[in-house]
mmCIF file with all atom_site columns, C-alpha atoms in Angstrom:
data_model
loop_
_atom_site.group_PDB
_atom_site.id
_atom_site.type_symbol
_atom_site.label_atom_id
_atom_site.label_alt_id
_atom_site.label_comp_id
_atom_site.label_asym_id
_atom_site.label_entity_id
_atom_site.label_seq_id
_atom_site.pdbx_PDB_ins_code
_atom_site.Cartn_x
_atom_site.Cartn_y
_atom_site.Cartn_z
_atom_site.occupancy
_atom_site.B_iso_or_equiv
_atom_site.pdbx_formal_charge
_atom_site.auth_seq_id
_atom_site.auth_comp_id
_atom_site.auth_asym_id
_atom_site.auth_atom_id
_atom_site.pdbx_PDB_model_num
ATOM 1   C CA . UNK N 1 1   ? 158.536 231.694 232.649 1.00 0.00 ? 1   UNK N CA 1
ATOM 2   C CA . UNK N 1 2   ? 159.013 235.074 234.268 1.00 0.00 ? 2   UNK N CA 1
ATOM 3   C CA . UNK N 1 3   ? 159.402 238.270 232.187 1.00 0.00 ? 3   UNK N CA 1
ATOM 4   C CA . UNK N 1 4   ? 163.211 237.947 232.338 1.00 0.00 ? 4   UNK N CA 1
ATOM 5   C CA . UNK N 1 5   ? 163.100 234.480 230.746 1.00 0.00 ? 5   UNK N CA 1
ATOM 6   C CA . UNK N 1 6   ? 163.646 232.516 233.935 1.00 0.00 ? 6   UNK N CA 1
ATOM 7   C CA . UNK N 1 7   ? 161.459 229.668 235.072 1.00 0.00 ? 7   UNK N CA 1
ATOM 8   C CA . UNK N 1 8   ? 160.477 229.622 238.757 1.00 0.00 ? 8   UNK N CA 1
ATOM 9   C CA . UNK N 1 9   ? 158.908 226.720 240.630 1.00 0.00 ? 9   UNK N CA 1
ATOM 10  C CA . UNK N 1 10  ? 157.717 226.778 244.249 1.00 0.00 ? 10  UNK N CA 1
ATOM 11  C CA . UNK N 1 11  ? 156.488 224.318 246.862 1.00 0.00 ? 11  UNK N CA 1
ATOM 12  C CA . UNK N 1 12  ? 157.380 221.069 245.112 1.00 0.00 ? 12  UNK N CA 1
ATOM 13  C CA . UNK N 1 13  ? 156.482 217.827 246.935 1.00 0.00 ? 13  UNK N CA 1
ATOM 14  C CA . UNK N 1 14  ? 157.443 214.269 245.924 1.00 0.00 ? 14  UNK N CA 1
ATOM 15  C CA . UNK N 1 15  ? 156.158 211.022 247.428 1.00 0.00 ? 15  UNK N CA 1
ATOM 16  C CA . UNK N 1 16  ? 156.158 207.308 246.796 1.00 0.00 ? 16  UNK N CA 1
ATOM 17  C CA . UNK N 1 17  ? 152.993 205.317 247.344 1.00 0.00 ? 17  UNK N CA 1
ATOM 18  C CA . UNK N 1 18  ? 152.290 204.753 251.043 1.00 0.00 ? 18  UNK N CA 1
ATOM 19  C CA . UNK N 1 19  ? 152.102 200.968 251.478 1.00 0.00 ? 19  UNK N CA 1
ATOM 20  C CA . UNK N 1 20  ? 152.933 198.521 254.267 1.00 0.00 ? 20  UNK N CA 1
ATOM 21  C CA . UNK N 1 21  ? 155.261 200.140 256.815 1.00 0.00 ? 21  UNK N CA 1
ATOM 22  C CA . UNK N 1 22  ? 155.660 203.287 254.682 1.00 0.00 ? 22  UNK N CA 1
ATOM 23  C CA . UNK N 1 23  ? 153.079 205.727 256.036 1.00 0.00 ? 23  UNK N CA 1
ATOM 24  C CA . UNK N 1 24  ? 152.312 209.119 254.475 1.00 0.00 ? 24  UNK N CA 1
ATOM 25  C CA . UNK N 1 25  ? 155.135 210.811 256.417 1.00 0.00 ? 25  UNK N CA 1
ATOM 26  C CA . UNK N 1 26  ? 157.837 208.336 255.333 1.00 0.00 ? 26  UNK N CA 1
ATOM 27  C CA . UNK N 1 27  ? 156.417 208.248 251.781 1.00 0.00 ? 27  UNK N CA 1
ATOM 28  C CA . UNK N 1 28  ? 157.056 212.002 251.349 1.00 0.00 ? 28  UNK N CA 1
ATOM 29  C CA . UNK N 1 29  ? 160.728 211.724 250.432 1.00 0.00 ? 29  UNK N CA 1
ATOM 30  C CA . UNK N 1 30  ? 161.425 215.156 248.959 1.00 0.00 ? 30  UNK N CA 1
ATOM 31  C CA . UNK N 1 31  ? 160.242 218.729 249.007 1.00 0.00 ? 31  UNK N CA 1
ATOM 32  C CA . UNK N 1 32  ? 161.687 221.908 247.550 1.00 0.00 ? 32  UNK N CA 1
ATOM 33  C CA . UNK N 1 33  ? 160.779 225.447 248.547 1.00 0.00 ? 33  UNK N CA 1
ATOM 34  C CA . UNK N 1 34  ? 161.986 227.255 245.424 1.00 0.00 ? 34  UNK N CA 1
ATOM 35  C CA . UNK N 1 35  ? 163.726 226.465 242.129 1.00 0.00 ? 35  UNK N CA 1
ATOM 36  C CA . UNK N 1 36  ? 165.040 229.135 239.766 1.00 0.00 ? 36  UNK N CA 1
ATOM 37  C CA . UNK N 1 37  ? 166.040 228.008 236.259 1.00 0.00 ? 37  UNK N CA 1
ATOM 38  C CA . UNK N 1 38  ? 167.896 230.312 233.885 1.00 0.00 ? 38  UNK N CA 1
ATOM 39  C CA . UNK N 1 39  ? 167.060 229.452 230.287 1.00 0.00 ? 39  UNK N CA 1
ATOM 40  C CA . UNK N 1 40  ? 168.838 229.961 226.975 1.00 0.00 ? 40  UNK N CA 1
ATOM 41  C CA . UNK N 1 41  ? 166.125 231.100 224.560 1.00 0.00 ? 41  UNK N CA 1
ATOM 42  C CA . UNK N 1 42  ? 168.429 231.389 221.503 1.00 0.00 ? 42  UNK N CA 1
ATOM 43  C CA . UNK N 1 43  ? 167.003 228.221 219.936 1.00 0.00 ? 43  UNK N CA 1
ATOM 44  C CA . UNK N 1 44  ? 163.344 228.902 220.674 1.00 0.00 ? 44  UNK N CA 1
ATOM 45  C CA . UNK N 1 45  ? 162.432 229.185 216.965 1.00 0.00 ? 45  UNK N CA 1
ATOM 46  C CA . UNK N 1 46  ? 163.858 225.694 216.435 1.00 0.00 ? 46  UNK N CA 1
ATOM 47  C CA . UNK N 1 47  ? 161.897 224.441 219.456 1.00 0.00 ? 47  UNK N CA 1
ATOM 48  C CA . UNK N 1 48  ? 164.963 224.209 221.696 1.00 0.00 ? 48  UNK N CA 1
ATOM 49  C CA . UNK N 1 49  ? 165.049 226.045 225.004 1.00 0.00 ? 49  UNK N CA 1
ATOM 50  C CA . UNK N 1 50  ? 167.746 224.756 227.346 1.00 0.00 ? 50  UNK N CA 1
ATOM 51  C CA . UNK N 1 51  ? 168.532 225.396 230.985 1.00 0.00 ? 51  UNK N CA 1
ATOM 52  C CA . UNK N 1 52  ? 171.898 227.031 231.631 1.00 0.00 ? 52  UNK N CA 1
ATOM 53  C CA . UNK N 1 53  ? 171.828 227.216 235.453 1.00 0.00 ? 53  UNK N CA 1
ATOM 54  C CA . UNK N 1 54  ? 169.559 225.948 238.227 1.00 0.00 ? 54  UNK N CA 1
ATOM 55  C CA . UNK N 1 55  ? 169.293 227.222 241.803 1.00 0.00 ? 55  UNK N CA 1
ATOM 56  C CA . UNK N 1 56  ? 167.523 224.898 244.243 1.00 0.00 ? 56  UNK N CA 1
ATOM 57  C CA . UNK N 1 57  ? 166.590 226.566 247.537 1.00 0.00 ? 57  UNK N CA 1
ATOM 58  C CA . UNK N 1 58  ? 165.306 224.929 250.710 1.00 0.00 ? 58  UNK N CA 1
ATOM 59  C CA . UNK N 1 59  ? 165.099 221.309 249.545 1.00 0.00 ? 59  UNK N CA 1
ATOM 60  C CA . UNK N 1 60  ? 164.570 218.472 252.001 1.00 0.00 ? 60  UNK N CA 1
ATOM 61  C CA . UNK N 1 61  ? 165.350 214.820 251.260 1.00 0.00 ? 61  UNK N CA 1
ATOM 62  C CA . UNK N 1 62  ? 164.043 212.107 253.584 1.00 0.00 ? 62  UNK N CA 1
ATOM 63  C CA . UNK N 1 63  ? 165.577 208.621 253.553 1.00 0.00 ? 63  UNK N CA 1
ATOM 64  C CA . UNK N 1 64  ? 163.866 206.252 255.953 1.00 0.00 ? 64  UNK N CA 1
ATOM 65  C CA . UNK N 1 65  ? 164.501 202.596 256.794 1.00 0.00 ? 65  UNK N CA 1
ATOM 66  C CA . UNK N 1 66  ? 161.802 200.136 257.864 1.00 0.00 ? 66  UNK N CA 1
ATOM 67  C CA . UNK N 1 67  ? 162.123 198.930 261.458 1.00 0.00 ? 67  UNK N CA 1
ATOM 68  C CA . UNK N 1 68  ? 160.607 195.605 260.362 1.00 0.00 ? 68  UNK N CA 1
ATOM 69  C CA . UNK N 1 69  ? 162.614 194.556 257.279 1.00 0.00 ? 69  UNK N CA 1
ATOM 70  C CA . UNK N 1 70  ? 165.271 197.292 256.740 1.00 0.00 ? 70  UNK N CA 1
ATOM 71  C CA . UNK N 1 71  ? 163.777 198.297 253.349 1.00 0.00 ? 71  UNK N CA 1
ATOM 72  C CA . UNK N 1 72  ? 163.987 201.958 252.365 1.00 0.00 ? 72  UNK N CA 1
ATOM 73  C CA . UNK N 1 73  ? 161.096 204.334 251.819 1.00 0.00 ? 73  UNK N CA 1
ATOM 74  C CA . UNK N 1 74  ? 162.626 205.010 248.376 1.00 0.00 ? 74  UNK N CA 1
ATOM 75  C CA . UNK N 1 75  ? 162.290 201.342 247.306 1.00 0.00 ? 75  UNK N CA 1
ATOM 76  C CA . UNK N 1 76  ? 159.078 202.168 245.425 1.00 0.00 ? 76  UNK N CA 1
ATOM 77  C CA . UNK N 1 77  ? 160.660 205.038 243.511 1.00 0.00 ? 77  UNK N CA 1
ATOM 78  C CA . UNK N 1 78  ? 160.963 204.416 239.769 1.00 0.00 ? 78  UNK N CA 1
ATOM 79  C CA . UNK N 1 79  ? 163.769 206.447 238.190 1.00 0.00 ? 79  UNK N CA 1
ATOM 80  C CA . UNK N 1 80  ? 163.856 206.507 234.390 1.00 0.00 ? 80  UNK N CA 1
ATOM 81  C CA . UNK N 1 81  ? 167.157 205.548 232.792 1.00 0.00 ? 81  UNK N CA 1
ATOM 82  C CA . UNK N 1 82  ? 168.978 207.860 230.396 1.00 0.00 ? 82  UNK N CA 1
ATOM 83  C CA . UNK N 1 83  ? 168.836 211.607 230.087 1.00 0.00 ? 83  UNK N CA 1
ATOM 84  C CA . UNK N 1 84  ? 166.506 213.895 228.262 1.00 0.00 ? 84  UNK N CA 1
ATOM 85  C CA . UNK N 1 85  ? 169.240 215.022 225.896 1.00 0.00 ? 85  UNK N CA 1
ATOM 86  C CA . UNK N 1 86  ? 171.225 218.202 225.988 1.00 0.00 ? 86  UNK N CA 1
ATOM 87  C CA . UNK N 1 87  ? 173.868 219.332 228.417 1.00 0.00 ? 87  UNK N CA 1
ATOM 88  C CA . UNK N 1 88  ? 173.333 219.207 232.150 1.00 0.00 ? 88  UNK N CA 1
ATOM 89  C CA . UNK N 1 89  ? 173.447 222.738 233.577 1.00 0.00 ? 89  UNK N CA 1
ATOM 90  C CA . UNK N 1 90  ? 175.234 223.663 236.799 1.00 0.00 ? 90  UNK N CA 1
ATOM 91  C CA . UNK N 1 91  ? 172.887 223.079 239.736 1.00 0.00 ? 91  UNK N CA 1
ATOM 92  C CA . UNK N 1 92  ? 173.514 224.952 242.995 1.00 0.00 ? 92  UNK N CA 1
ATOM 93  C CA . UNK N 1 93  ? 171.729 223.730 246.125 1.00 0.00 ? 93  UNK N CA 1
ATOM 94  C CA . UNK N 1 94  ? 171.399 225.965 249.202 1.00 0.00 ? 94  UNK N CA 1
ATOM 95  C CA . UNK N 1 95  ? 169.758 225.604 252.611 1.00 0.00 ? 95  UNK N CA 1
ATOM 96  C CA . UNK N 1 96  ? 169.164 221.896 252.060 1.00 0.00 ? 96  UNK N CA 1
ATOM 97  C CA . UNK N 1 97  ? 168.278 219.326 254.692 1.00 0.00 ? 97  UNK N CA 1
ATOM 98  C CA . UNK N 1 98  ? 169.023 215.610 254.555 1.00 0.00 ? 98  UNK N CA 1
ATOM 99  C CA . UNK N 1 99  ? 166.871 213.678 257.002 1.00 0.00 ? 99  UNK N CA 1
ATOM 100 C CA . UNK N 1 100 ? 167.565 210.055 257.965 1.00 0.00 ? 100 UNK N CA 1
ATOM 101 C CA . UNK N 1 101 ? 164.848 208.204 259.823 1.00 0.00 ? 101 UNK N CA 1
ATOM 102 C CA . UNK N 1 102 ? 162.990 204.998 260.625 1.00 0.00 ? 102 UNK N CA 1
ATOM 103 C CA . UNK N 1 103 ? 159.424 204.065 259.741 1.00 0.00 ? 103 UNK N CA 1
ATOM 104 C CA . UNK N 1 104 ? 156.968 201.334 260.716 1.00 0.00 ? 104 UNK N CA 1
ATOM 105 C CA . UNK N 1 105 ? 155.569 200.505 264.132 1.00 0.00 ? 105 UNK N CA 1
ATOM 106 C CA . UNK N 1 106 ? 158.027 200.736 267.030 1.00 0.00 ? 106 UNK N CA 1
ATOM 107 C CA . UNK N 1 107 ? 158.070 198.234 269.934 1.00 0.00 ? 107 UNK N CA 1
ATOM 108 C CA . UNK N 1 108 ? 155.010 199.857 271.460 1.00 0.00 ? 108 UNK N CA 1
ATOM 109 C CA . UNK N 1 109 ? 153.167 199.669 268.130 1.00 0.00 ? 109 UNK N CA 1
ATOM 110 C CA . UNK N 1 110 ? 152.986 203.409 267.558 1.00 0.00 ? 110 UNK N CA 1
ATOM 111 C CA . UNK N 1 111 ? 155.237 206.200 266.229 1.00 0.00 ? 111 UNK N CA 1
ATOM 112 C CA . UNK N 1 112 ? 155.096 205.298 262.531 1.00 0.00 ? 112 UNK N CA 1
ATOM 113 C CA . UNK N 1 113 ? 158.025 207.640 261.747 1.00 0.00 ? 113 UNK N CA 1
ATOM 114 C CA . UNK N 1 114 ? 161.037 208.894 263.722 1.00 0.00 ? 114 UNK N CA 1
ATOM 115 C CA . UNK N 1 115 ? 163.751 211.279 262.555 1.00 0.00 ? 115 UNK N CA 1
ATOM 116 C CA . UNK N 1 116 ? 167.141 209.893 263.622 1.00 0.00 ? 116 UNK N CA 1
ATOM 117 C CA . UNK N 1 117 ? 169.349 212.706 262.290 1.00 0.00 ? 117 UNK N CA 1
ATOM 118 C CA . UNK N 1 118 ? 168.892 215.809 260.165 1.00 0.00 ? 118 UNK N CA 1
ATOM 119 C CA . UNK N 1 119 ? 171.842 217.440 258.431 1.00 0.00 ? 119 UNK N CA 1
ATOM 120 C CA . UNK N 1 120 ? 171.890 220.895 256.881 1.00 0.00 ? 120 UNK N CA 1
ATOM 121 C CA . UNK N 1 121 ? 173.869 220.793 253.638 1.00 0.00 ? 121 UNK N CA 1
ATOM 122 C CA . UNK N 1 122 ? 174.713 222.847 250.569 1.00 0.00 ? 122 UNK N CA 1
ATOM 123 C CA . UNK N 1 123 ? 176.489 221.982 247.371 1.00 0.00 ? 123 UNK N CA 1
ATOM 124 C CA . UNK N 1 124 ? 176.450 221.682 243.628 1.00 0.00 ? 124 UNK N CA 1
ATOM 125 C CA . UNK N 1 125 ? 176.147 219.368 240.663 1.00 0.00 ? 125 UNK N CA 1
ATOM 126 C CA . UNK N 1 126 ? 178.140 220.221 237.529 1.00 0.00 ? 126 UNK N CA 1
ATOM 127 C CA . UNK N 1 127 ? 178.475 218.454 234.197 1.00 0.00 ? 127 UNK N CA 1
ATOM 128 C CA . UNK N 1 128 ? 181.512 216.201 233.904 1.00 0.00 ? 128 UNK N CA 1
ATOM 129 C CA . UNK N 1 129 ? 184.127 216.861 231.230 1.00 0.00 ? 129 UNK N CA 1
ATOM 130 C CA . UNK N 1 130 ? 182.984 213.774 229.271 1.00 0.00 ? 130 UNK N CA 1
ATOM 131 C CA . UNK N 1 131 ? 179.351 214.925 229.043 1.00 0.00 ? 131 UNK N CA 1
ATOM 132 C CA . UNK N 1 132 ? 178.124 211.540 230.325 1.00 0.00 ? 132 UNK N CA 1
ATOM 133 C CA . UNK N 1 133 ? 178.708 212.147 234.016 1.00 0.00 ? 133 UNK N CA 1
ATOM 134 C CA . UNK N 1 134 ? 178.000 214.786 236.619 1.00 0.00 ? 134 UNK N CA 1
ATOM 135 C CA . UNK N 1 135 ? 180.335 215.831 239.412 1.00 0.00 ? 135 UNK N CA 1
ATOM 136 C CA . UNK N 1 136 ? 178.627 216.203 242.772 1.00 0.00 ? 136 UNK N CA 1
ATOM 137 C CA . UNK N 1 137 ? 179.811 217.901 245.966 1.00 0.00 ? 137 UNK N CA 1
ATOM 138 C CA . UNK N 1 138 ? 177.809 218.566 249.109 1.00 0.00 ? 138 UNK N CA 1
ATOM 139 C CA . UNK N 1 139 ? 179.017 219.857 252.470 1.00 0.00 ? 139 UNK N CA 1
ATOM 140 C CA . UNK N 1 140 ? 177.339 219.810 255.836 1.00 0.00 ? 140 UNK N CA 1
ATOM 141 C CA . UNK N 1 141 ? 176.883 223.314 257.195 1.00 0.00 ? 141 UNK N CA 1
ATOM 142 C CA . UNK N 1 142 ? 176.537 224.258 260.819 1.00 0.00 ? 142 UNK N CA 1
ATOM 143 C CA . UNK N 1 143 ? 177.915 220.977 262.133 1.00 0.00 ? 143 UNK N CA 1
ATOM 144 C CA . UNK N 1 144 ? 178.829 220.567 265.796 1.00 0.00 ? 144 UNK N CA 1
ATOM 145 C CA . UNK N 1 145 ? 181.948 222.363 267.003 1.00 0.00 ? 145 UNK N CA 1
ATOM 146 C CA . UNK N 1 146 ? 185.033 220.445 268.107 1.00 0.00 ? 146 UNK N CA 1
ATOM 147 C CA . UNK N 1 147 ? 187.752 221.505 270.539 1.00 0.00 ? 147 UNK N CA 1
ATOM 148 C CA . UNK N 1 148 ? 189.630 224.517 269.170 1.00 0.00 ? 148 UNK N CA 1
ATOM 149 C CA . UNK N 1 149 ? 186.594 225.779 267.232 1.00 0.00 ? 149 UNK N CA 1
ATOM 150 C CA . UNK N 1 150 ? 186.914 223.439 264.237 1.00 0.00 ? 150 UNK N CA 1
ATOM 151 C CA . UNK N 1 151 ? 183.662 222.066 262.851 1.00 0.00 ? 151 UNK N CA 1
ATOM 152 C CA . UNK N 1 152 ? 182.858 218.402 262.498 1.00 0.00 ? 152 UNK N CA 1
ATOM 153 C CA . UNK N 1 153 ? 181.414 218.631 258.994 1.00 0.00 ? 153 UNK N CA 1
ATOM 154 C CA . UNK N 1 154 ? 180.822 215.917 256.445 1.00 0.00 ? 154 UNK N CA 1
ATOM 155 C CA . UNK N 1 155 ? 181.669 216.361 252.779 1.00 0.00 ? 155 UNK N CA 1
ATOM 156 C CA . UNK N 1 156 ? 180.236 214.070 250.108 1.00 0.00 ? 156 UNK N CA 1
ATOM 157 C CA . UNK N 1 157 ? 181.751 214.241 246.637 1.00 0.00 ? 157 UNK N CA 1
ATOM 158 C CA . UNK N 1 158 ? 181.775 212.007 243.598 1.00 0.00 ? 158 UNK N CA 1
ATOM 159 C CA . UNK N 1 159 ? 180.315 211.346 240.178 1.00 0.00 ? 159 UNK N CA 1
ATOM 160 C CA . UNK N 1 160 ? 176.992 210.173 238.773 1.00 0.00 ? 160 UNK N CA 1
ATOM 161 C CA . UNK N 1 161 ? 176.639 208.389 235.417 1.00 0.00 ? 161 UNK N CA 1
ATOM 162 C CA . UNK N 1 162 ? 173.838 210.302 233.685 1.00 0.00 ? 162 UNK N CA 1
ATOM 163 C CA . UNK N 1 163 ? 172.896 207.331 231.505 1.00 0.00 ? 163 UNK N CA 1
ATOM 164 C CA . UNK N 1 164 ? 172.658 204.612 234.144 1.00 0.00 ? 164 UNK N CA 1
ATOM 165 C CA . UNK N 1 165 ? 172.146 206.604 237.355 1.00 0.00 ? 165 UNK N CA 1
ATOM 166 C CA . UNK N 1 166 ? 175.026 204.764 239.021 1.00 0.00 ? 166 UNK N CA 1
ATOM 167 C CA . UNK N 1 167 ? 177.004 206.866 241.478 1.00 0.00 ? 167 UNK N CA 1
ATOM 168 C CA . UNK N 1 168 ? 180.386 206.772 243.158 1.00 0.00 ? 168 UNK N CA 1
ATOM 169 C CA . UNK N 1 169 ? 180.495 209.014 246.201 1.00 0.00 ? 169 UNK N CA 1
ATOM 170 C CA . UNK N 1 170 ? 183.130 209.484 248.917 1.00 0.00 ? 170 UNK N CA 1
ATOM 171 C CA . UNK N 1 171 ? 182.399 210.777 252.391 1.00 0.00 ? 171 UNK N CA 1
ATOM 172 C CA . UNK N 1 172 ? 185.022 212.868 254.162 1.00 0.00 ? 172 UNK N CA 1
ATOM 173 C CA . UNK N 1 173 ? 184.880 213.916 257.794 1.00 0.00 ? 173 UNK N CA 1
#
């Protein structure tokens, strides 16, 4: 924690095991430049310190599909079920990048990874009113311009069940 009671994390990298078509590049599915977590220290004597707000800056998420069998690079990711207890804090995400790509040998037998599209996004995750879900909203920023100056931006919004990890998300163009 910093002197003002905040927790700061930098240069976070997450990978699945590189196996088969998933090389080291495709296996690295997430990175985050900086995370700032504001903490409520009121319960520290009882052993309870809880996050009240999280700012995630410069994250990148890579989702890649195998050219050979259409499996995803995230197939080897094990996500624990259920939460850690407590209330989910608001999470703001800025300067994020969502990268969609393909991995595995191409027709010539090289290029183990190709980026197909990269979208700059920003958004937030907030606790749902029922305490068991989270509301999620992300918007593409800096999308291509259409006639008349309007942007062609995607918006993804929906809910995530915090106990099961199941999500319902709508895409709007």
